C-alpha cells in the first residue's frame, strides 16, 4: 500500500485519526495507541514482500540493540565507548550506503521504502547519545520513534527528543485541540498541493515540449514545470504527513516555508526541505566545522564555512542517489552556498546596498534562476543529456 | 560590577565576531544583528570548551537560548 497515494491509505487513516481525536480530547496519552497503529500501518506497507518485511524487522532490532549498546557504554563511562560508538555509527549507516551503491548495479537490491529517512533518525540518536543529550529514552520509545508511520516513508525528519517529550507528557485538551486544528489545516493544504497543484504542474510538464516549438524555450518551460511539480508534490506529501502526525498528537517539523520568496540561496535552504537541511546543518555542517576549527584545518573561518557547505551539500546529493545528476546537484548547491556566503562576507557593495528594495528584487530574481537551474540538474535535464546517458 | 567570567565571555564574543558592538548591549540579539552567524557560533562553542571546559553540543540548545551575551554567560554558569 502506497502512503498518501492510494485511496486505501486515506480510508485507513480515518479510524486511526478518529481514535486519536477521542483519546486526545480526553487528555489521554497517545504513545501506545500510536505505536500499535504504526506497526499495523507498516505491516500494510510491507506485507506484499516477506523478505522485505523480515529485513525491516531485522533492521529495527539491530538499530535498537546498537542504541542500547552505545547508551550503556556511555552511561558506564566505558573507556572504549567512543571507539564502539564509531563502529555503531558505521554499522548504522552501512545498510543505506550499501543500498545506494547496490541499486546502481542491481535495481532490486535489498532495501525498503523509508530506509533513507529512518537512517537519519537512527544516526541522530547515536550522535546525541554521544553528546550526552539522550540517556533515558526507553526501548519502547525508541521503537515508537522509528516506526511512527505518518513520516515513515519520506519524512519530515523528526527529532527524538521532541518525540519522547510528546509521548511522555499528555496534552491538555486545549493543547491537543490546537494541534488537531493545525493538523487538519496542514492535511487539507497538503491534499490540495498534491492532488490539484502538482497534477496541474505534471500536465503542463507533459504539454510543454509539444506546445513550444523552440527547443531552448521548451527546455526552460519543462524545467519550470518540473520544479513546480517537485515542490507541490513533495510539500503536499510533507504537509499531509505533518498534519496526520499533529492529529495523532505528535509535533512534526514543517518541511517547506514558501521557498520561492527566498532572496538568497542560504535563505532558500532555510525554506526548502527544512527538516533535511536543518538535520544536515546540525549533524554534518556543524560537526565538520567544529572538527575543522579544533584541528585548525583552515586558515580562516570563511574557508571553513565554504568547505563545510561543499561537504554538506555533496553528502545531500549522494544521499539522494549515487548518480551523476544527484551528485552534480549536491556539488552545485555546495558551490552556490559557498559563493553566497563569501559574497555576503566580503563584497562591500552587498553590505552597502543589501537593505535597498531594488537590490532585494534583483537578488530574489537571481536566486530563482539559481534554484530552478538546480531543479534542472536534479531532474536530469542537464548532466545526463550532455553525457548522452538519456533522460 | 562585572565578574571576571562575564568580562572573559564578552571579550570572547567580541574577538570572534570582530565587532565591539557585542560589548555595548549585553541583551542584543547577536544573530538578528549579524554579529554572529552559525559558523561563528560553532567557533564560540569550541572556545567555551577550550577556555572554560564547558561543553555544549551543537544540538543541545535552541538558538533563542544563547542569542545574547547575557544568555551565553548564563548557559556557561549553569555548566560550571
Short mmCIF file of C-alpha atoms in Angstrom, two decimals:
data_model
loop_
_atom_site.label_atom_id
_atom_site.label_comp_id
_atom_site.label_asym_id
_atom_site.label_seq_id
_atom_site.Cartn_x
_atom_site.Cartn_y
_atom_site.Cartn_z
CA UNK A 1 0.00 0.00 0.00
CA UNK A 2 1.45 3.35 -1.04
CA UNK A 3 1.19 6.01 1.63
CA UNK A 4 -0.60 9.25 0.72
CA UNK A 5 -1.42 7.97 -2.78
CA UNK A 6 -3.77 5.00 -2.61
CA UNK A 7 -7.35 5.60 -1.50
CA UNK A 8 -6.99 2.64 0.91
CA UNK A 9 -4.38 4.59 2.84
CA UNK A 10 -6.72 7.53 3.38
CA UNK A 11 -9.59 5.21 4.30
CA UNK A 12 -7.42 3.50 6.94
CA UNK A 13 -6.19 6.82 8.31
CA UNK A 14 -9.74 7.84 9.12
CA UNK A 15 -10.37 5.40 12.01
CA UNK A 16 -6.83 5.98 13.29
CA UNK A 17 -7.42 9.74 13.32
CA UNK A 18 -10.81 9.28 15.00
CA UNK A 19 -9.39 7.16 17.84
CA UNK A 20 -6.53 9.66 18.24
CA UNK A 21 -9.04 12.52 18.43
CA UNK A 22 -11.14 10.73 21.07
CA UNK A 23 -8.04 9.96 23.15
CA UNK A 24 -6.64 13.46 22.66
CA UNK A 25 -9.88 15.18 23.66
CA UNK A 26 -9.97 13.08 26.83
CA UNK A 27 -6.41 14.15 27.63
CA UNK A 28 -5.20 10.57 27.44
CA UNK A 29 -1.62 9.72 26.42
CA UNK A 30 -1.36 8.77 22.73
CA UNK A 31 2.01 6.98 22.73
CA UNK A 32 0.80 3.37 22.99
CA UNK A 33 -2.02 3.82 20.52
CA UNK A 34 0.32 5.48 18.02
CA UNK A 35 2.75 2.58 18.27
CA UNK A 36 0.02 -0.02 17.66
CA UNK A 37 -1.41 1.98 14.74
CA UNK A 38 2.08 2.47 13.28
CA UNK A 39 3.00 -1.22 13.48
CA UNK A 40 -0.27 -2.06 11.72
CA UNK A 41 0.32 0.51 9.00
CA UNK A 42 3.92 -0.64 8.49
CA UNK A 43 2.69 -4.22 8.09
CA UNK A 44 0.37 -2.98 5.35
CA UNK A 45 3.25 -1.09 3.73
CA UNK A 46 5.49 -4.16 3.54
CA UNK A 47 3.24 -7.25 3.64
CA UNK A 48 3.49 -7.91 -0.10
CA UNK A 49 7.12 -8.96 0.20
CA UNK A 50 8.03 -11.27 3.08
CA UNK A 51 11.81 -10.80 2.63
CA UNK A 52 11.37 -7.02 2.84
CA UNK A 53 9.20 -7.36 5.92
CA UNK A 54 11.86 -9.54 7.56
CA UNK A 55 14.54 -7.04 6.56
CA UNK A 56 12.60 -4.18 8.18
CA UNK A 57 12.14 -6.22 11.38
CA UNK A 58 15.83 -7.13 11.48
CA UNK A 59 16.74 -3.50 10.82
CA UNK A 60 14.61 -2.33 13.74
CA UNK A 61 16.02 -4.98 16.09
CA UNK A 62 19.65 -4.29 15.18
CA UNK A 63 19.18 -0.49 15.40
CA UNK A 64 17.60 -0.85 18.83
CA UNK A 65 20.44 -3.09 20.03
CA UNK A 66 23.03 -0.62 18.72
CA UNK A 67 21.28 2.23 20.52
CA UNK A 68 21.08 0.32 23.81
CA UNK A 69 24.70 -0.81 23.50
CA UNK A 70 26.11 2.68 22.86
CA UNK A 71 23.92 4.20 25.57
CA UNK A 72 25.06 1.67 28.17
CA UNK A 73 28.73 2.23 27.28
CA UNK A 74 28.46 5.99 27.74
CA UNK A 75 26.42 5.54 30.93
CA UNK A 76 29.19 3.33 32.36
CA UNK A 77 31.81 5.81 31.09
CA UNK A 78 33.46 2.84 29.42
CA UNK A 79 36.96 3.75 28.16
CA UNK A 80 36.12 2.17 24.79
CA UNK A 81 32.80 3.99 24.46
CA UNK A 82 33.98 6.39 21.77
CA UNK A 83 35.50 3.67 19.60
CA UNK A 84 32.42 1.48 19.93
CA UNK A 85 30.22 4.47 19.12
CA UNK A 86 32.11 4.94 15.86
CA UNK A 87 31.65 1.28 14.99
CA UNK A 88 27.93 1.51 15.79
CA UNK A 89 27.61 4.65 13.65
CA UNK A 90 29.29 2.92 10.70
CA UNK A 91 27.04 -0.13 11.09
CA UNK A 92 24.01 2.13 11.26
CA UNK A 93 24.90 3.95 8.04
CA UNK A 94 26.04 0.79 6.20
CA UNK A 95 22.64 -0.55 5.02
CA UNK A 96 21.78 2.76 3.33
CA UNK A 97 25.25 3.27 1.85
CA UNK A 98 25.37 -0.28 0.50
CA UNK A 99 21.85 0.09 -0.86
CA UNK A 100 22.58 3.38 -2.65
CA UNK A 101 25.56 1.84 -4.43
CA UNK A 102 23.93 -1.56 -4.89
CA UNK A 103 20.90 -0.27 -6.80
CA UNK A 104 23.21 1.10 -9.48
CA UNK A 105 24.13 -2.45 -10.43
CA UNK A 106 21.01 -4.32 -9.34
CA UNK A 107 17.69 -2.47 -9.44
CA UNK A 108 16.12 -4.83 -6.89
CA UNK A 109 18.99 -4.60 -4.42
CA UNK A 110 17.77 -5.28 -0.86
CA UNK A 111 16.37 -2.17 0.77
CA UNK A 112 13.00 -0.90 1.88
CA UNK A 113 10.80 2.13 1.41
CA UNK A 114 11.87 4.69 4.01
CA UNK A 115 15.41 3.35 4.54
CA UNK A 116 16.84 6.77 3.61
CA UNK A 117 14.72 8.53 6.19
CA UNK A 118 14.98 6.03 9.03
CA UNK A 119 18.77 6.31 8.75
CA UNK A 120 18.56 10.00 9.70
CA UNK A 121 16.64 9.03 12.82
CA UNK A 122 18.92 6.21 13.96
CA UNK A 123 22.08 8.22 13.25
CA UNK A 124 20.94 11.35 15.08
CA UNK A 125 20.05 9.28 18.14
CA UNK A 126 23.53 7.72 18.30
CA UNK A 127 25.16 11.14 17.88
CA UNK A 128 23.04 12.68 20.62
CA UNK A 129 23.76 9.76 22.95
CA UNK A 130 27.44 10.51 22.43
CA UNK A 131 26.76 14.21 23.14
CA UNK A 132 25.12 13.23 26.43
CA UNK A 133 21.74 14.60 25.36
CA UNK A 134 19.93 11.24 25.30
CA UNK A 135 20.30 8.93 28.28
CA UNK A 136 16.88 7.70 29.27
CA UNK A 137 14.86 7.05 26.10
CA UNK A 138 13.33 3.60 26.67
CA UNK A 139 13.41 0.76 24.16
CA UNK A 140 9.69 1.16 23.55
CA UNK A 141 10.06 4.92 22.99
CA UNK A 142 12.91 4.32 20.57
CA UNK A 143 10.96 1.74 18.57
CA UNK A 144 7.90 4.03 18.55
CA UNK A 145 10.07 6.87 17.28
CA UNK A 146 11.44 4.77 14.42
CA UNK A 147 8.06 3.26 13.47
CA UNK A 148 5.81 6.34 13.76
CA UNK A 149 4.07 5.89 10.44
CA UNK A 150 3.00 9.35 9.14
CA UNK A 151 6.55 10.48 8.23
CA UNK A 152 7.98 6.94 7.82
CA UNK A 153 8.47 6.80 4.05
CA UNK A 154 9.69 10.31 3.18
CA UNK A 155 9.90 12.48 6.29
CA UNK A 156 9.67 15.17 7.61
CA UNK A 157 12.63 14.01 9.70
CA UNK A 158 11.57 14.15 13.34
CA UNK A 159 13.85 14.66 16.33
CA UNK A 160 13.77 12.01 19.03
CA UNK A 161 13.87 14.38 21.98
CA UNK A 162 10.77 16.22 20.80
CA UNK A 163 9.08 12.87 20.13
CA UNK A 164 9.89 11.49 23.58
CA UNK A 165 8.67 14.69 25.20
CA UNK A 166 5.38 14.39 23.30
CA UNK A 167 4.98 10.73 24.28
CA UNK A 168 5.69 11.40 27.95
CA UNK A 169 3.57 14.47 28.52
CA UNK A 170 -0.13 14.03 27.77
CA UNK A 171 -1.53 17.21 26.27
CA UNK A 172 -4.21 19.29 27.92
CA UNK A 173 -7.45 19.43 25.95
CA UNK A 174 -6.66 22.91 24.69
CA UNK A 175 -3.14 21.99 23.67
CA UNK A 176 -4.42 18.92 21.82
CA UNK A 177 -7.15 20.94 20.12
CA UNK A 178 -4.51 23.35 18.95
CA UNK A 179 -2.53 20.51 17.35
CA UNK A 180 -5.70 18.99 15.91
CA UNK A 181 -6.75 22.21 14.17
CA UNK A 182 -3.24 22.85 12.88
CA UNK A 183 -3.02 19.25 11.75
CA UNK A 184 -6.30 19.32 9.85
CA UNK A 185 -5.31 22.59 8.19
CA UNK A 186 -1.96 21.22 7.05
CA UNK A 187 -3.54 18.00 5.85
CA UNK A 188 -6.12 19.81 3.71
CA UNK A 189 -3.45 22.10 2.27
CA UNK A 190 -1.32 19.04 1.52
CA UNK A 191 -4.17 17.33 -0.33
CA UNK A 192 -4.70 20.48 -2.38
CA UNK A 193 -0.98 20.79 -3.21
CA UNK A 194 -0.57 17.15 -4.16
CA UNK A 195 -3.79 16.37 -5.96
CA UNK A 196 -4.56 19.74 -7.59
CA UNK A 197 -1.41 21.87 -7.95
CA UNK A 198 1.03 19.04 -8.55
CA UNK A 199 -1.34 17.37 -11.00
CA UNK A 200 -1.62 20.64 -12.96
CA UNK A 201 2.15 21.06 -13.00
CA UNK A 202 2.55 17.49 -14.25
CA UNK A 203 0.06 18.10 -17.01
CA UNK A 204 1.90 21.28 -18.01
CA UNK A 205 5.21 19.43 -17.91
CA UNK A 206 3.81 16.85 -20.28
CA UNK A 207 2.36 19.52 -22.59
CA UNK A 208 5.38 21.83 -22.66
CA UNK A 209 7.53 20.14 -25.34
CA UNK A 210 4.53 19.84 -27.70
CA UNK A 211 3.21 23.36 -27.13
CA UNK A 212 6.51 25.18 -27.56
CA UNK A 213 8.43 24.61 -30.76
CA UNK A 214 11.66 26.43 -29.92
CA UNK A 215 13.99 23.99 -28.20
CA UNK A 216 15.63 26.29 -25.61
CA UNK A 217 12.28 27.76 -24.56
CA UNK A 218 10.70 24.33 -24.32
CA UNK A 219 13.60 23.29 -22.09
CA UNK A 220 13.03 26.28 -19.80
CA UNK A 221 9.29 25.60 -19.68
CA UNK A 222 9.91 21.97 -18.83
CA UNK A 223 12.32 22.86 -16.05
CA UNK A 224 9.92 25.39 -14.56
CA UNK A 225 7.04 22.88 -14.64
CA UNK A 226 9.29 20.18 -13.22
CA UNK A 227 10.38 22.47 -10.36
CA UNK A 228 6.80 23.44 -9.53
CA UNK A 229 5.72 19.80 -9.66
CA UNK A 230 8.60 18.83 -7.37
CA UNK A 231 7.57 21.48 -4.88
CA UNK A 232 3.83 20.82 -4.88
CA UNK A 233 4.27 17.05 -4.85
CA UNK A 234 6.78 16.97 -2.01
CA UNK A 235 5.36 19.87 0.00
CA UNK A 236 1.92 18.32 -0.47
CA UNK A 237 3.12 14.98 0.86
CA UNK A 238 5.04 16.68 3.70
CA UNK A 239 2.05 18.76 4.74
CA UNK A 240 -0.19 15.69 4.85
CA UNK A 241 2.40 13.77 6.92
CA UNK A 242 2.80 16.71 9.26
CA UNK A 243 -0.96 17.15 9.54
CA UNK A 244 -1.57 13.49 10.31
CA UNK A 245 1.23 13.48 12.87
CA UNK A 246 -0.26 16.51 14.61
CA UNK A 247 -3.72 14.90 14.70
CA UNK A 248 -2.02 11.94 16.39
CA UNK A 249 -0.72 14.41 18.99
CA UNK A 250 2.91 14.50 17.84
CA UNK A 251 4.76 17.63 16.80
CA UNK A 252 6.17 17.05 13.30
CA UNK A 253 8.51 19.73 11.90
CA UNK A 254 7.39 21.87 8.98
CA UNK A 255 9.24 20.94 5.79
CA UNK A 256 8.55 23.88 3.46
CA UNK A 257 8.04 27.55 4.21
CA UNK A 258 7.38 29.49 0.99
CA UNK A 259 10.72 28.59 -0.66
CA UNK A 260 10.04 30.73 -3.73
CA UNK A 261 10.26 34.01 -1.83
CA UNK A 262 13.90 33.38 -0.80
CA UNK A 263 16.23 36.28 -1.53
CA UNK A 264 19.42 34.25 -1.43
CA UNK A 265 20.35 30.60 -1.68
CA UNK A 266 21.04 30.28 2.04
CA UNK A 267 17.54 31.52 2.74
CA UNK A 268 16.21 29.07 0.16
CA UNK A 269 17.66 26.18 2.15
CA UNK A 270 16.05 27.61 5.30
CA UNK A 271 12.73 27.22 3.47
CA UNK A 272 13.13 24.14 1.25
CA UNK A 273 13.06 20.58 2.67
CA UNK A 274 13.75 22.20 6.03
CA UNK A 275 13.88 19.04 8.12
CA UNK A 276 16.62 17.71 5.81
CA UNK A 277 18.61 20.95 5.65
CA UNK A 278 18.47 21.51 9.42
CA UNK A 279 19.43 17.88 10.03
CA UNK A 280 22.45 18.26 7.76
CA UNK A 281 23.29 21.61 9.38
CA UNK A 282 23.18 20.12 12.89
CA UNK A 283 24.81 16.78 12.24
CA UNK A 284 27.13 17.38 9.30
CA UNK A 285 27.92 21.07 8.78
CA UNK A 286 28.29 21.95 12.46
CA UNK A 287 30.24 18.77 13.30
CA UNK A 288 32.52 19.26 10.33
CA UNK A 289 33.11 22.92 11.28
CA UNK A 290 33.75 22.00 14.89
CA UNK A 291 36.27 19.38 13.81
CA UNK A 292 37.96 21.76 11.35
CA UNK A 293 38.16 24.62 13.85
CA UNK A 294 39.57 22.36 16.58
CA UNK A 295 42.21 20.89 14.30
CA UNK A 296 42.84 24.29 12.68
CA UNK A 297 42.47 22.71 9.24
CA UNK A 298 41.84 26.03 7.51
CA UNK A 299 43.27 29.49 7.99
CA UNK A 300 40.03 31.43 8.17
CA UNK A 301 36.51 30.90 9.37
CA UNK A 302 35.34 31.88 5.89
CA UNK A 303 37.24 28.99 4.32
CA UNK A 304 35.95 26.61 6.99
CA UNK A 305 32.38 27.64 6.24
CA UNK A 306 32.81 27.35 2.47
CA UNK A 307 34.38 23.89 2.67
CA UNK A 308 31.68 22.94 5.20
CA UNK A 309 28.92 23.94 2.75
CA UNK A 310 30.52 21.84 -0.01
CA UNK A 311 30.91 18.75 2.17
CA UNK A 312 27.38 19.19 3.49
CA UNK A 313 25.72 19.55 0.11
CA UNK A 314 27.85 16.88 -1.56
CA UNK A 315 26.51 14.45 1.06
CA UNK A 316 23.00 15.75 0.44
CA UNK A 317 23.39 14.96 -3.26
CA UNK A 318 24.83 11.49 -2.65
CA UNK A 319 22.04 10.75 -0.17
CA UNK A 320 19.51 11.35 -2.96
CA UNK A 321 21.33 8.76 -5.05
CA UNK A 322 24.79 7.98 -6.38
CA UNK A 323 24.08 9.17 -9.92
CA UNK A 324 25.81 11.90 -11.92
CA UNK A 325 22.68 14.08 -11.77
CA UNK A 326 22.29 13.95 -7.99
CA UNK A 327 25.99 14.35 -7.32
CA UNK A 328 26.06 17.36 -9.68
CA UNK A 329 23.01 18.75 -7.87
CA UNK A 330 24.76 18.44 -4.49
CA UNK A 331 28.05 19.93 -5.66
CA UNK A 332 26.22 22.75 -7.43
CA UNK A 333 24.36 23.76 -4.28
CA UNK A 334 27.56 23.45 -2.25
CA UNK A 335 29.31 25.85 -4.60
CA UNK A 336 26.33 28.24 -4.67
CA UNK A 337 26.11 28.33 -0.86
CA UNK A 338 29.86 28.88 -0.54
CA UNK A 339 29.77 31.65 -3.17
CA UNK A 340 26.78 33.29 -1.48
CA UNK A 341 28.46 33.13 1.92
CA UNK A 342 31.70 34.52 0.51
CA UNK A 343 29.96 37.45 -1.21
CA UNK A 344 27.94 38.30 1.86
CA UNK A 345 31.09 38.48 3.96
CA UNK A 346 33.47 40.13 1.52
CA UNK A 347 31.53 42.17 -1.02
CA UNK A 348 31.34 45.78 0.17
CA UNK A 349 28.68 46.59 -2.41
CA UNK A 350 26.44 43.93 -0.86
CA UNK A 351 26.87 45.30 2.64
CA UNK A 352 26.09 48.81 1.45
CA UNK A 353 23.01 48.07 -0.63
CA UNK A 354 21.53 44.86 0.73
CA UNK A 355 18.69 46.59 2.55
CA UNK A 356 17.57 48.53 -0.51
CA UNK A 357 14.48 47.46 -2.41
CA UNK A 358 15.95 47.16 -5.89
CA UNK A 359 18.76 45.01 -4.51
CA UNK A 360 16.24 42.70 -2.87
CA UNK A 361 14.32 42.28 -6.13
CA UNK A 362 17.48 41.60 -8.15
CA UNK A 363 18.74 39.20 -5.50
CA UNK A 364 15.40 37.34 -5.47
CA UNK A 365 15.37 37.04 -9.29
CA UNK A 366 18.93 35.72 -9.37
CA UNK A 367 18.13 33.28 -6.56
CA UNK A 368 15.20 31.88 -8.52
CA UNK A 369 17.41 31.33 -11.57
CA UNK A 370 19.93 29.52 -9.39
CA UNK A 371 17.16 27.47 -7.74
CA UNK A 372 15.49 26.42 -10.97
CA UNK A 373 18.80 25.54 -12.58
CA UNK A 374 19.31 23.35 -9.52
CA UNK A 375 15.97 21.66 -10.27
CA UNK A 376 17.14 21.13 -13.85
CA UNK A 377 20.22 19.32 -12.53
CA UNK A 378 18.11 17.33 -10.06
CA UNK A 379 15.59 16.31 -12.70
CA UNK A 380 18.27 15.09 -15.11
CA UNK A 381 17.73 17.87 -17.66
CA UNK A 382 21.40 18.85 -17.80
CA UNK A 383 24.16 16.40 -16.97
CA UNK A 384 22.80 13.10 -18.27
CA UNK A 385 21.69 14.55 -21.65
CA UNK A 386 25.11 16.18 -22.00
CA UNK A 387 26.82 12.88 -21.26
CA UNK A 388 24.43 11.14 -23.61
CA UNK A 389 23.06 8.95 -20.84
CA UNK A 390 19.48 9.56 -21.93
CA UNK A 391 16.79 11.02 -19.71
CA UNK B 1 30.13 45.09 39.00
CA UNK B 2 31.26 42.81 36.26
CA UNK B 3 32.79 39.49 37.22
CA UNK B 4 35.85 38.02 35.56
CA UNK B 5 33.76 35.36 33.88
CA UNK B 6 31.43 37.96 32.36
CA UNK B 7 34.33 40.04 31.09
CA UNK B 8 36.06 36.99 29.63
CA UNK B 9 32.94 35.92 27.75
CA UNK B 10 32.33 39.45 26.45
CA UNK B 11 35.93 39.56 25.22
CA UNK B 12 35.47 36.17 23.58
CA UNK B 13 32.33 37.22 21.69
CA UNK B 14 33.97 40.49 20.59
CA UNK B 15 37.05 38.57 19.50
CA UNK B 16 35.09 36.00 17.48
CA UNK B 17 32.68 38.46 15.91
CA UNK B 18 35.33 41.11 15.31
CA UNK B 19 32.68 43.60 16.35
CA UNK B 20 32.76 45.80 19.51
CA UNK B 21 29.00 46.22 19.40
CA UNK B 22 28.56 42.95 21.29
CA UNK B 23 30.12 44.54 24.39
CA UNK B 24 27.79 47.56 24.37
CA UNK B 25 24.44 45.89 24.80
CA UNK B 26 24.56 42.53 26.53
CA UNK B 27 20.91 41.78 25.67
CA UNK B 28 21.21 42.44 21.96
CA UNK B 29 20.26 39.57 19.65
CA UNK B 30 23.62 38.57 18.18
CA UNK B 31 22.13 36.63 15.26
CA UNK B 32 19.50 39.23 14.31
CA UNK B 33 22.14 41.94 14.29
CA UNK B 34 24.50 39.85 12.12
CA UNK B 35 27.15 39.84 14.83
CA UNK B 36 27.31 36.05 14.92
CA UNK B 37 26.42 33.54 12.21
CA UNK B 38 26.17 29.78 12.51
CA UNK B 39 29.85 29.18 11.86
CA UNK B 40 30.87 31.83 14.41
CA UNK B 41 28.52 30.17 16.89
CA UNK B 42 30.40 26.90 16.42
CA UNK B 43 33.68 28.71 16.95
CA UNK B 44 32.21 30.11 20.16
CA UNK B 45 31.26 26.61 21.36
CA UNK B 46 34.79 25.37 20.65
CA UNK B 47 36.27 28.36 22.52
CA UNK B 48 33.96 27.88 25.53
CA UNK B 49 35.18 24.29 25.75
CA UNK B 50 38.84 25.30 25.46
CA UNK B 51 38.72 28.23 27.87
CA UNK B 52 36.18 27.18 30.45
CA UNK B 53 35.98 23.42 29.96
CA UNK B 54 32.26 23.85 29.33
CA UNK B 55 30.98 21.59 26.61
CA UNK B 56 27.76 22.41 24.84
CA UNK B 57 26.75 20.09 21.99
CA UNK B 58 25.64 21.73 18.73
CA UNK B 59 22.05 20.49 19.10
CA UNK B 60 21.83 20.94 22.87
CA UNK B 61 20.38 24.44 22.86
CA UNK B 62 17.92 26.25 20.68
CA UNK B 63 19.24 29.43 19.15
CA UNK B 64 16.94 31.51 21.39
CA UNK B 65 18.74 30.05 24.39
CA UNK B 66 22.08 31.63 23.54
CA UNK B 67 21.42 34.53 21.21
CA UNK B 68 22.63 37.29 23.56
CA UNK B 69 25.82 37.78 25.54
CA UNK B 70 23.90 37.59 28.81
CA UNK B 71 22.32 34.29 27.82
CA UNK B 72 25.70 32.87 26.85
CA UNK B 73 27.05 33.88 30.27
CA UNK B 74 24.07 32.22 31.93
CA UNK B 75 24.50 28.97 29.93
CA UNK B 76 28.20 28.82 30.87
CA UNK B 77 27.43 29.47 34.55
CA UNK B 78 24.87 26.67 34.62
CA UNK B 79 27.51 24.24 33.42
CA UNK B 80 30.49 25.25 35.56
#
